[in-house]
PDB file of C-alpha atoms and ligand atoms in Angstrom:
ATOM      1  CA  MET A   1      19.022  47.686 -15.828  1.00 95.00           C
ATOM      2  CA  LYS A   2      18.548  46.412 -19.412  1.00 97.00           C
ATOM      3  CA  GLY A   3      15.398  44.086 -20.160  1.00 97.00           C
ATOM      4  CA  LEU A   4      13.346  44.397 -16.902  1.00 98.00           C
ATOM      5  CA  THR A   5      10.808  46.902 -18.061  1.00 97.00           C
ATOM      6  CA  GLY A   6       7.399  45.361 -18.361  1.00 98.00           C
ATOM      7  CA  LYS A   7       8.476  41.951 -17.005  1.00 98.00           C
ATOM      8  CA  ASN A   8       6.102  40.144 -14.670  1.00 98.00           C
ATOM      9  CA  VAL A   9       7.979  38.990 -11.398  1.00 98.00           C
ATOM     10  CA  LEU A  10       6.794  36.946  -8.343  1.00 99.00           C
ATOM     11  CA  VAL A  11       8.712  37.453  -5.238  1.00 99.00           C
ATOM     12  CA  THR A  12       8.110  35.056  -2.294  1.00 99.00           C
ATOM     13  CA  GLY A  13       8.218  36.455   1.211  1.00 98.00           C
ATOM     14  CA  ALA A  14       8.234  40.011  -0.049  1.00 98.00           C
ATOM     15  CA  THR A  15       6.743  41.543   3.191  1.00 98.00           C
ATOM     16  CA  SER A  16      10.030  42.536   4.791  1.00 98.00           C
ATOM     17  CA  GLY A  17      13.728  42.577   4.377  1.00 98.00           C
ATOM     18  CA  ILE A  18      15.420  41.277   1.411  1.00 98.00           C
ATOM     19  CA  GLY A  19      12.387  40.146  -0.375  1.00 98.00           C
ATOM     20  CA  GLN A  20      10.892  43.592   0.139  1.00 98.00           C
ATOM     21  CA  ALA A  21      13.935  45.338  -1.268  1.00 98.00           C
ATOM     22  CA  ILE A  22      13.914  42.881  -4.316  1.00 98.00           C
ATOM     23  CA  ALA A  23      10.301  43.813  -5.108  1.00 98.00           C
ATOM     24  CA  VAL A  24      10.769  47.426  -4.699  1.00 98.00           C
ATOM     25  CA  ARG A  25      13.863  47.337  -7.065  1.00 98.00           C
ATOM     26  CA  PHE A  26      11.957  45.455  -9.883  1.00 98.00           C
ATOM     27  CA  ALA A  27       9.166  47.967  -9.617  1.00 98.00           C
ATOM     28  CA  GLU A  28      11.830  50.741  -9.740  1.00 97.00           C
ATOM     29  CA  GLU A  29      13.222  48.896 -12.966  1.00 97.00           C
ATOM     30  CA  GLY A  30       9.539  49.109 -14.545  1.00 97.00           C
ATOM     31  CA  ALA A  31       8.556  45.399 -13.768  1.00 98.00           C
ATOM     32  CA  ASN A  32       5.129  44.480 -12.511  1.00 98.00           C
ATOM     33  CA  VAL A  33       5.683  42.689  -9.109  1.00 98.00           C
ATOM     34  CA  ALA A  34       3.522  40.102  -7.271  1.00 98.00           C
ATOM     35  CA  ILE A  35       4.349  40.445  -3.574  1.00 98.00           C
ATOM     36  CA  ASN A  36       3.900  37.330  -1.864  1.00 98.00           C
ATOM     37  CA  TYR A  37       2.661  37.315   1.757  1.00 98.00           C
ATOM     38  CA  ARG A  38       1.704  34.428   3.941  1.00 98.00           C
ATOM     39  CA  ARG A  39      -1.055  35.557   6.350  1.00 97.00           C
ATOM     40  CA  SER A  40      -2.754  38.940   5.756  1.00 97.00           C
ATOM     41  CA  PRO A  41      -2.843  41.233   2.682  1.00 97.00           C
ATOM     42  CA  GLU A  42      -2.087  44.065   5.206  1.00 97.00           C
ATOM     43  CA  ASP A  43       1.412  42.563   5.555  1.00 98.00           C
ATOM     44  CA  ALA A  44       2.159  43.394   1.856  1.00 98.00           C
ATOM     45  CA  GLN A  45       0.910  46.944   2.020  1.00 98.00           C
ATOM     46  CA  ASP A  46       4.273  48.654   3.024  1.00 98.00           C
ATOM     47  CA  THR A  47       5.741  46.766   0.017  1.00 98.00           C
ATOM     48  CA  VAL A  48       3.106  47.654  -2.310  1.00 97.00           C
ATOM     49  CA  GLU A  49       3.337  51.404  -1.281  1.00 96.00           C
ATOM     50  CA  MET A  50       7.217  51.494  -1.556  1.00 97.00           C
ATOM     51  CA  ALA A  51       7.152  49.701  -4.903  1.00 97.00           C
ATOM     52  CA  MET A  52       4.569  52.078  -6.404  1.00 96.00           C
ATOM     53  CA  GLN A  53       6.451  55.075  -4.929  1.00 95.00           C
ATOM     54  CA  LYS A  54       9.740  53.859  -6.589  1.00 95.00           C
ATOM     55  CA  ALA A  55       7.980  53.193  -9.809  1.00 95.00           C
ATOM     56  CA  CYS A  56       5.795  56.282 -10.273  1.00 95.00           C
ATOM     57  CA  GLY A  57       7.422  58.901  -7.945  1.00 91.00           C
ATOM     58  CA  LYS A  58       4.792  61.674  -7.822  1.00 82.00           C
ATOM     59  CA  LEU A  59       2.682  60.350 -10.626  1.00 85.00           C
ATOM     60  CA  GLU A  60      -0.520  59.143  -9.161  1.00 77.00           C
ATOM     61  CA  LYS A  61      -0.546  56.308 -11.823  1.00 80.00           C
ATOM     62  CA  CYS A  62       2.102  54.639 -14.021  1.00 90.00           C
ATOM     63  CA  GLY A  63       2.425  51.506 -16.150  1.00 93.00           C
ATOM     64  CA  VAL A  64       3.859  49.516 -13.272  1.00 96.00           C
ATOM     65  CA  LYS A  65       1.514  47.157 -11.157  1.00 97.00           C
ATOM     66  CA  ALA A  66       2.184  45.822  -7.596  1.00 97.00           C
ATOM     67  CA  LEU A  67      -0.018  42.893  -6.605  1.00 97.00           C
ATOM     68  CA  PRO A  68      -0.265  41.397  -3.257  1.00 98.00           C
ATOM     69  CA  VAL A  69      -0.532  37.597  -3.477  1.00 98.00           C
ATOM     70  CA  GLN A  70      -1.241  35.003  -0.736  1.00 98.00           C
ATOM     71  CA  GLY A  71       0.649  31.801  -0.396  1.00 98.00           C
ATOM     72  CA  ASP A  72       2.248  29.758   2.384  1.00 98.00           C
ATOM     73  CA  VAL A  73       5.211  28.374   0.371  1.00 98.00           C
ATOM     74  CA  SER A  74       5.276  25.163   2.621  1.00 98.00           C
ATOM     75  CA  LYS A  75       1.728  24.334   1.213  1.00 98.00           C
ATOM     76  CA  GLU A  76       1.731  22.862  -2.398  1.00 98.00           C
ATOM     77  CA  GLU A  77      -1.899  24.028  -3.065  1.00 98.00           C
ATOM     78  CA  ASP A  78      -1.080  27.570  -1.870  1.00 98.00           C
ATOM     79  CA  ILE A  79       1.961  27.612  -4.471  1.00 98.00           C
ATOM     80  CA  ILE A  80      -0.260  26.371  -7.393  1.00 98.00           C
ATOM     81  CA  ASN A  81      -3.010  29.050  -6.520  1.00 98.00           C
ATOM     82  CA  MET A  82      -0.313  31.719  -6.318  1.00 98.00           C
ATOM     83  CA  VAL A  83       1.437  31.030  -9.587  1.00 98.00           C
ATOM     84  CA  ASN A  84      -1.981  30.835 -11.292  1.00 98.00           C
ATOM     85  CA  THR A  85      -3.314  34.038  -9.693  1.00 98.00           C
ATOM     86  CA  VAL A  86      -0.140  36.019 -10.982  1.00 98.00           C
ATOM     87  CA  VAL A  87      -0.369  34.576 -14.421  1.00 98.00           C
ATOM     88  CA  GLU A  88      -4.131  35.395 -14.556  1.00 98.00           C
ATOM     89  CA  LYS A  89      -3.578  38.861 -13.276  1.00 98.00           C
ATOM     90  CA  PHE A  90      -0.517  39.884 -15.110  1.00 98.00           C
ATOM     91  CA  GLY A  91      -0.971  37.813 -18.182  1.00 98.00           C
ATOM     92  CA  SER A  92       2.205  35.814 -17.705  1.00 98.00           C
ATOM     93  CA  LEU A  93       5.156  35.158 -15.379  1.00 98.00           C
ATOM     94  CA  ASP A  94       8.679  35.923 -16.473  1.00 99.00           C
ATOM     95  CA  ILE A  95      10.803  35.928 -13.325  1.00 99.00           C
ATOM     96  CA  LEU A  96      10.367  33.982 -10.021  1.00 99.00           C
ATOM     97  CA  VAL A  97      12.568  34.896  -6.954  1.00 99.00           C
ATOM     98  CA  ASN A  98      12.358  32.236  -4.392  1.00 99.00           C
ATOM     99  CA  ASN A  99      13.134  34.499  -1.174  1.00 98.00           C
ATOM    100  CA  ALA A 100      10.924  33.172   1.522  1.00 98.00           C
ATOM    101  CA  GLY A 101      12.981  31.645   4.312  1.00 98.00           C
ATOM    102  CA  ILE A 102      13.138  31.063   8.000  1.00 98.00           C
ATOM    103  CA  GLN A 103      15.714  29.665  10.415  1.00 97.00           C
ATOM    104  CA  THR A 104      15.524  28.129  13.942  1.00 97.00           C
ATOM    105  CA  GLU A 105      18.206  27.525  16.550  1.00 97.00           C
ATOM    106  CA  SER A 106      18.605  24.103  18.259  1.00 97.00           C
ATOM    107  CA  PRO A 107      21.600  21.754  19.019  1.00 98.00           C
ATOM    108  CA  SER A 108      21.371  19.122  16.371  1.00 98.00           C
ATOM    109  CA  HIS A 109      20.705  16.269  18.566  1.00 98.00           C
ATOM    110  CA  GLU A 110      17.751  18.024  20.158  1.00 98.00           C
ATOM    111  CA  ILE A 111      15.885  19.457  17.116  1.00 97.00           C
ATOM    112  CA  LYS A 112      12.225  18.340  16.993  1.00 97.00           C
ATOM    113  CA  THR A 113      11.295  16.651  13.746  1.00 98.00           C
ATOM    114  CA  GLU A 114       8.463  19.048  13.002  1.00 98.00           C
ATOM    115  CA  GLU A 115      10.856  22.059  13.478  1.00 98.00           C
ATOM    116  CA  PHE A 116      13.365  20.317  11.187  1.00 98.00           C
ATOM    117  CA  ASP A 117      10.490  19.740   8.627  1.00 98.00           C
ATOM    118  CA  ARG A 118       9.268  23.280   8.921  1.00 98.00           C
ATOM    119  CA  VAL A 119      12.454  24.859   7.852  1.00 98.00           C
ATOM    120  CA  ILE A 120      13.253  22.511   5.025  1.00 98.00           C
ATOM    121  CA  ASN A 121       9.658  22.763   3.840  1.00 98.00           C
ATOM    122  CA  ILE A 122       9.681  26.418   3.502  1.00 98.00           C
ATOM    123  CA  ASN A 123      13.324  27.167   2.433  1.00 98.00           C
ATOM    124  CA  LEU A 124      13.939  24.211   0.177  1.00 99.00           C
ATOM    125  CA  ARG A 125      10.869  22.170  -0.769  1.00 99.00           C
ATOM    126  CA  GLY A 126       8.850  25.585  -1.148  1.00 99.00           C
ATOM    127  CA  ALA A 127      11.538  26.845  -3.572  1.00 99.00           C
ATOM    128  CA  TYR A 128      11.564  23.709  -5.629  1.00 99.00           C
ATOM    129  CA  LEU A 129       7.795  23.688  -5.801  1.00 99.00           C
ATOM    130  CA  CYS A 130       7.504  27.328  -6.766  1.00 99.00           C
ATOM    131  CA  ALA A 131      10.239  26.670  -9.465  1.00 99.00           C
ATOM    132  CA  ARG A 132       8.319  23.571 -10.564  1.00 99.00           C
ATOM    133  CA  GLU A 133       5.117  25.591 -11.136  1.00 99.00           C
ATOM    134  CA  ALA A 134       7.010  28.513 -12.876  1.00 99.00           C
ATOM    135  CA  ILE A 135       8.954  26.168 -15.168  1.00 99.00           C
ATOM    136  CA  LYS A 136       5.685  24.471 -16.360  1.00 98.00           C
ATOM    137  CA  HIS A 137       4.402  27.982 -17.133  1.00 98.00           C
ATOM    138  CA  PHE A 138       7.732  29.035 -18.959  1.00 99.00           C
ATOM    139  CA  LEU A 139       7.699  25.652 -20.994  1.00 98.00           C
ATOM    140  CA  ASN A 140       4.136  25.896 -21.894  1.00 98.00           C
ATOM    141  CA  ASN A 141       4.207  29.465 -23.119  1.00 98.00           C
ATOM    142  CA  LYS A 142       7.858  29.468 -24.484  1.00 98.00           C
ATOM    143  CA  ILE A 143       9.048  31.932 -22.188  1.00 98.00           C
ATOM    144  CA  ASN A 144      12.797  32.549 -21.608  1.00 98.00           C
ATOM    145  CA  GLY A 145      12.139  32.498 -17.951  1.00 98.00           C
ATOM    146  CA  ILE A 146      14.269  33.363 -14.964  1.00 99.00           C
ATOM    147  CA  ILE A 147      14.607  31.959 -11.469  1.00 99.00           C
ATOM    148  CA  ILE A 148      16.754  33.539  -8.722  1.00 99.00           C
ATOM    149  CA  ASN A 149      16.916  31.635  -5.441  1.00 99.00           C
ATOM    150  CA  VAL A 150      17.864  33.650  -2.377  1.00 99.00           C
ATOM    151  CA  SER A 151      20.414  31.174  -0.748  1.00 98.00           C
ATOM    152  CA  SER A 152      22.956  32.153   1.987  1.00 98.00           C
ATOM    153  CA  VAL A 153      26.581  32.068   2.701  1.00 98.00           C
ATOM    154  CA  HIS A 154      25.460  28.993   4.734  1.00 98.00           C
ATOM    155  CA  GLU A 155      25.122  27.197   1.292  1.00 98.00           C
ATOM    156  CA  ILE A 156      28.847  26.593   1.902  1.00 98.00           C
ATOM    157  CA  ILE A 157      29.716  27.693   5.436  1.00 98.00           C
ATOM    158  CA  PRO A 158      28.628  24.978   7.983  1.00 97.00           C
ATOM    159  CA  ARG A 159      26.404  26.670  10.821  1.00 97.00           C
ATOM    160  CA  PRO A 160      26.208  24.673  13.991  1.00 98.00           C
ATOM    161  CA  LEU A 161      22.906  24.925  15.793  1.00 98.00           C
ATOM    162  CA  TYR A 162      21.185  25.619  12.621  1.00 98.00           C
ATOM    163  CA  VAL A 163      21.491  22.420  10.811  1.00 98.00           C
ATOM    164  CA  SER A 164      18.076  22.496   9.068  1.00 98.00           C
ATOM    165  CA  TYR A 165      18.981  26.095   7.737  1.00 98.00           C
ATOM    166  CA  SER A 166      22.455  24.803   6.597  1.00 98.00           C
ATOM    167  CA  ILE A 167      20.892  21.876   4.822  1.00 98.00           C
ATOM    168  CA  SER A 168      18.223  23.936   3.213  1.00 98.00           C
ATOM    169  CA  LYS A 169      20.569  26.427   1.617  1.00 98.00           C
ATOM    170  CA  GLY A 170      23.227  23.704   0.712  1.00 98.00           C
ATOM    171  CA  GLY A 171      20.354  21.879  -1.093  1.00 98.00           C
ATOM    172  CA  MET A 172      19.453  25.270  -2.805  1.00 98.00           C
ATOM    173  CA  GLY A 173      22.846  25.404  -4.271  1.00 98.00           C
ATOM    174  CA  ASN A 174      22.279  22.062  -5.898  1.00 98.00           C
ATOM    175  CA  LEU A 175      18.696  22.958  -6.854  1.00 99.00           C
ATOM    176  CA  THR A 176      19.937  25.916  -8.904  1.00 99.00           C
ATOM    177  CA  LYS A 177      22.633  23.959 -10.492  1.00 98.00           C
ATOM    178  CA  THR A 178      20.385  21.078 -11.404  1.00 99.00           C
ATOM    179  CA  LEU A 179      17.453  23.157 -12.713  1.00 99.00           C
ATOM    180  CA  ALA A 180      19.880  25.365 -14.607  1.00 99.00           C
ATOM    181  CA  LEU A 181      21.431  22.429 -16.446  1.00 98.00           C
ATOM    182  CA  GLU A 182      18.040  20.609 -17.134  1.00 98.00           C
ATOM    183  CA  TYR A 183      16.410  23.768 -18.577  1.00 99.00           C
ATOM    184  CA  ALA A 184      19.424  25.576 -20.224  1.00 98.00           C
ATOM    185  CA  ASP A 185      18.306  24.687 -23.698  1.00 98.00           C
ATOM    186  CA  SER A 186      14.775  25.856 -23.201  1.00 98.00           C
ATOM    187  CA  GLY A 187      16.236  29.335 -22.650  1.00 98.00           C
ATOM    188  CA  ILE A 188      15.529  29.141 -18.859  1.00 99.00           C
ATOM    189  CA  ARG A 189      18.206  30.608 -16.477  1.00 99.00           C
ATOM    190  CA  VAL A 190      18.543  29.701 -12.811  1.00 99.00           C
ATOM    191  CA  ASN A 191      20.877  31.395 -10.523  1.00 99.00           C
ATOM    192  CA  SER A 192      21.238  32.121  -6.760  1.00 99.00           C
ATOM    193  CA  ILE A 193      22.338  35.057  -4.694  1.00 99.00           C
ATOM    194  CA  ALA A 194      23.924  34.118  -1.361  1.00 99.00           C
ATOM    195  CA  PRO A 195      23.786  36.939   1.122  1.00 98.00           C
ATOM    196  CA  GLY A 196      26.054  37.278   4.083  1.00 98.00           C
ATOM    197  CA  ALA A 197      24.808  38.879   7.303  1.00 98.00           C
ATOM    198  CA  THR A 198      22.313  41.571   6.187  1.00 98.00           C
ATOM    199  CA  ILE A 199      20.373  43.946   8.191  1.00 97.00           C
ATOM    200  CA  THR A 200      16.616  42.474   8.117  1.00 96.00           C
ATOM    201  CA  PRO A 201      14.164  41.276  10.669  1.00 92.00           C
ATOM    202  CA  ILE A 202      15.570  37.658  10.467  1.00 91.00           C
ATOM    203  CA  ASN A 203      18.527  39.072  12.514  1.00 93.00           C
ATOM    204  CA  SER A 204      16.559  40.829  15.118  1.00 91.00           C
ATOM    205  CA  ALA A 205      18.649  39.228  17.699  1.00 90.00           C
ATOM    206  CA  TRP A 206      21.767  41.483  16.994  1.00 95.00           C
ATOM    207  CA  ILE A 207      20.621  44.373  14.527  1.00 94.00           C
ATOM    208  CA  ASP A 208      19.250  46.504  17.275  1.00 93.00           C
ATOM    209  CA  ASP A 209      21.863  45.679  19.908  1.00 95.00           C
ATOM    210  CA  PRO A 210      25.079  47.827  19.154  1.00 94.00           C
ATOM    211  CA  ASP A 211      27.427  45.427  21.110  1.00 96.00           C
ATOM    212  CA  ALA A 212      25.951  42.200  19.227  1.00 96.00           C
ATOM    213  CA  LYS A 213      26.009  44.117  15.900  1.00 96.00           C
ATOM    214  CA  ALA A 214      29.639  45.180  16.520  1.00 97.00           C
ATOM    215  CA  ALA A 215      30.669  41.535  17.331  1.00 96.00           C
ATOM    216  CA  VAL A 216      28.889  40.187  14.173  1.00 96.00           C
ATOM    217  CA  GLU A 217      30.630  42.831  12.120  1.00 97.00           C
ATOM    218  CA  SER A 218      34.014  42.276  13.389  1.00 96.00           C
ATOM    219  CA  ASN A 219      33.872  39.005  11.733  1.00 95.00           C
ATOM    220  CA  ILE A 220      33.247  40.436   8.400  1.00 97.00           C
ATOM    221  CA  PRO A 221      36.211  41.488   6.360  1.00 98.00           C
ATOM    222  CA  MET A 222      34.524  44.496   5.145  1.00 98.00           C
ATOM    223  CA  LYS A 223      33.541  45.218   8.845  1.00 98.00           C
ATOM    224  CA  ARG A 224      29.979  45.893   8.188  1.00 98.00           C
ATOM    225  CA  ALA A 225      26.679  44.004   7.374  1.00 98.00           C
ATOM    226  CA  GLY A 226      25.100  44.293   3.973  1.00 98.00           C
ATOM    227  CA  THR A 227      21.895  45.916   3.172  1.00 98.00           C
ATOM    228  CA  PRO A 228      18.731  44.470   1.542  1.00 98.00           C
ATOM    229  CA  GLU A 229      19.208  46.905  -1.292  1.00 98.00           C
ATOM    230  CA  GLU A 230      22.668  45.512  -2.026  1.00 98.00           C
ATOM    231  CA  MET A 231      21.196  42.099  -2.332  1.00 98.00           C
ATOM    232  CA  ALA A 232      18.200  43.440  -4.592  1.00 98.00           C
ATOM    233  CA  ALA A 233      20.768  44.992  -6.940  1.00 98.00           C
ATOM    234  CA  ALA A 234      22.394  41.731  -7.537  1.00 98.00           C
ATOM    235  CA  VAL A 235      19.109  40.034  -8.270  1.00 99.00           C
ATOM    236  CA  ALA A 236      18.168  42.619 -10.645  1.00 98.00           C
ATOM    237  CA  PHE A 237      21.531  42.165 -12.373  1.00 98.00           C
ATOM    238  CA  LEU A 238      21.013  38.415 -12.484  1.00 99.00           C
ATOM    239  CA  SER A 239      17.589  38.839 -13.860  1.00 98.00           C
ATOM    240  CA  SER A 240      18.435  41.410 -16.456  1.00 98.00           C
ATOM    241  CA  ASP A 241      19.633  41.177 -20.077  1.00 98.00           C
ATOM    242  CA  GLU A 242      23.089  42.153 -18.823  1.00 98.00           C
ATOM    243  CA  ALA A 243      23.337  38.564 -17.508  1.00 98.00           C
ATOM    244  CA  THR A 244      22.036  36.453 -20.418  1.00 98.00           C
ATOM    245  CA  TYR A 245      24.770  33.967 -20.441  1.00 98.00           C
ATOM    246  CA  ILE A 246      24.957  33.247 -16.743  1.00 99.00           C
ATOM    247  CA  THR A 247      23.157  30.257 -15.379  1.00 99.00           C
ATOM    248  CA  GLY A 248      23.638  27.733 -12.538  1.00 99.00           C
ATOM    249  CA  GLN A 249      25.681  30.216 -10.385  1.00 98.00           C
ATOM    250  CA  THR A 250      25.622  31.393  -6.933  1.00 98.00           C
ATOM    251  CA  LEU A 251      26.720  34.951  -6.597  1.00 98.00           C
ATOM    252  CA  PHE A 252      27.972  35.390  -2.940  1.00 98.00           C
ATOM    253  CA  ILE A 253      27.352  38.981  -1.677  1.00 98.00           C
ATOM    254  CA  ASP A 254      28.894  38.950   1.796  1.00 98.00           C
ATOM    255  CA  GLY A 255      31.627  41.530   2.367  1.00 98.00           C
ATOM    256  CA  GLY A 256      34.287  38.767   2.027  1.00 98.00           C
ATOM    257  CA  LEU A 257      32.758  36.407   4.636  1.00 98.00           C
ATOM    258  CA  THR A 258      33.329  33.450   2.443  1.00 98.00           C
ATOM    259  CA  LEU A 259      37.010  34.331   1.949  1.00 97.00           C
ATOM    260  CA  TYR A 260      38.186  32.552   5.105  1.00 94.00           C
ATOM    261  CA  PRO A 261      38.523  35.708   7.235  1.00 94.00           C
ATOM    262  CA  SER A 262      40.842  34.027   9.797  1.00 91.00           C
ATOM    263  CA  PHE A 263      43.533  33.890   6.957  1.00 91.00           C
ATOM    264  CA  SER A 264      43.616  37.641   6.662  1.00 91.00           C
ATOM    265  CA  GLU A 265      46.703  37.428   9.038  1.00 91.00           C
ATOM    266  CA  PRO A 266      48.990  34.738   8.374  1.00 89.00           C
ATOM    267  CA  TRP A 267      49.050  32.168  11.177  1.00 87.00           C
ATOM    268  CA  THR A 268      51.059  29.423   9.552  1.00 84.00           C
ATOM    269  CA  SER A 269      54.332  29.490   7.441  1.00 79.00           C
TER     270      SER A 269
HETATM  271  P1  NAD B   1      12.827  38.261   6.833  1.00 63.35           P
HETATM  272  O1  NAD B   1      12.342  37.455   7.941  1.00 63.35           O
HETATM  273  O2  NAD B   1      12.608  39.710   6.717  1.00 63.35           O
HETATM  274  O3  NAD B   1      11.984  37.816   5.620  1.00 63.35           O
HETATM  275  C1  NAD B   1      11.555  36.276   5.331  1.00 63.35           C
HETATM  276  C2  NAD B   1      10.341  36.351   4.674  1.00 63.35           C
HETATM  277  O4  NAD B   1       9.895  35.271   4.405  1.00 63.35           O
HETATM  278  C3  NAD B   1       9.249  37.204   5.287  1.00 63.35           C
HETATM  279  O5  NAD B   1       8.671  38.040   4.413  1.00 63.35           O
HETATM  280  C4  NAD B   1       8.343  35.992   5.736  1.00 63.35           C
HETATM  281  O6  NAD B   1       6.952  36.350   5.899  1.00 63.35           O
HETATM  282  C5  NAD B   1       8.493  35.151   4.623  1.00 63.35           C
HETATM  283  N1  NAD B   1       8.093  33.806   4.980  1.00 63.35           N
HETATM  284  C6  NAD B   1       8.458  33.014   6.005  1.00 63.35           C
HETATM  285  N2  NAD B   1       7.797  31.858   5.875  1.00 63.35           N
HETATM  286  C7  NAD B   1       7.048  31.900   4.826  1.00 63.35           C
HETATM  287  C8  NAD B   1       6.132  30.880   4.211  1.00 63.35           C
HETATM  288  N3  NAD B   1       5.801  29.788   4.884  1.00 63.35           N
HETATM  289  N4  NAD B   1       5.429  31.357   3.057  1.00 63.35           N
HETATM  290  C9  NAD B   1       5.702  32.502   2.596  1.00 63.35           C
HETATM  291  N5  NAD B   1       6.660  33.323   3.148  1.00 63.35           N
HETATM  292  C10 NAD B   1       7.177  33.224   4.152  1.00 63.35           C
HETATM  293  O7  NAD B   1      14.365  37.848   6.624  1.00 63.35           O
HETATM  294  P2  NAD B   1      15.245  38.029   5.318  1.00 63.35           P
HETATM  295  O8  NAD B   1      16.632  38.339   5.882  1.00 63.35           O
HETATM  296  O9  NAD B   1      14.926  39.311   4.435  1.00 63.35           O
HETATM  297  O10 NAD B   1      15.246  36.687   4.612  1.00 63.35           O
HETATM  298  C11 NAD B   1      14.996  36.647   3.199  1.00 63.35           C
HETATM  299  C12 NAD B   1      15.840  35.364   2.605  1.00 63.35           C
HETATM  300  O11 NAD B   1      17.207  35.690   2.753  1.00 63.35           O
HETATM  301  C13 NAD B   1      15.708  34.224   3.481  1.00 63.35           C
HETATM  302  O12 NAD B   1      15.747  33.041   2.570  1.00 63.35           O
HETATM  303  C14 NAD B   1      17.101  34.006   4.212  1.00 63.35           C
HETATM  304  O13 NAD B   1      17.378  32.786   4.562  1.00 63.35           O
HETATM  305  C15 NAD B   1      17.840  34.780   3.217  1.00 63.35           C
HETATM  306  N6  NAD B   1      19.260  35.169   4.005  1.00 63.35           N
HETATM  307  C16 NAD B   1      19.131  36.205   4.857  1.00 63.35           C
HETATM  308  C17 NAD B   1      20.355  36.668   5.453  1.00 63.35           C
HETATM  309  C18 NAD B   1      20.368  37.794   6.465  1.00 63.35           C
HETATM  310  O14 NAD B   1      21.298  37.990   7.096  1.00 63.35           O
HETATM  311  N7  NAD B   1      19.279  38.624   6.550  1.00 63.35           N
HETATM  312  C19 NAD B   1      21.490  36.102   4.985  1.00 63.35           C
HETATM  313  C20 NAD B   1      21.558  34.857   4.261  1.00 63.35           C
HETATM  314  C21 NAD B   1      20.392  34.512   3.627  1.00 63.35           C
END
């Protein structure tokens, strides 16, 4: 994809699932990737190896760097340290991908305040604070920086029993638009991808159970879940020089899930 070689990228929550695929895809495109993990550097090892394998193939060394970087995105201090570390090790930061996210299930009238706060603090406040630190760096260094937020179809589809998750992704849609508008004339682009049901560990409740998986997939117009690689391809596109006039947008990648599937057969005249 045009314009990604040599770029310095930070992907939060890059130890598994969509974040891992995004980091690997950037390395494949010739970008240096900082692979954020929360607890142990071991957690980032698989992503580092996959990224280097894609970037260098059989060569023992190539120009691409894959750097594990610690940071709990619910902690402001960790975020500041994480962005500083990436800038120090890579020399600069060009692209931030806010991917880290969690979800918890509870009836909305029973959710504990701490549980609610935990989801918002990781999914929304964390994404904002990472963006804030990246934007400071972009402005101070006159970088035409790029931010991609990993939102969800639940940015627009209400999700009962997951109110904190729904709010966090709805907020992420407005975070994307607000930052895009505020910094458009500084050459900074901000966009989101909104995955539908995707085969990753966050969906362990159904991906390994054939009946549950079939039930989920029966609701998707394309009749299958998405892959992390399909999400990563859209992130690469939005970050590339093929997308230089796109800002403030959420790209839904969902096999048609946001197309009101129940209207696929007429049920009213
Ligand atoms: P996942 O559980 O594999 O990935 C989540 C990542 O976030 C993990 O690497 C985890 O370690 C990291 N993380 C969690 N808390 C963190 C914290 N405090 N600090 C730093 N990292 C933290 O699941 P995934 O499906 O790959 O999810 C990635 C993103 O995609 C999430 O934002 C999720 O909401 C979004 N998403 C996923 C789906 C889906 O169906 N899989 C659909 C829509 C949106």
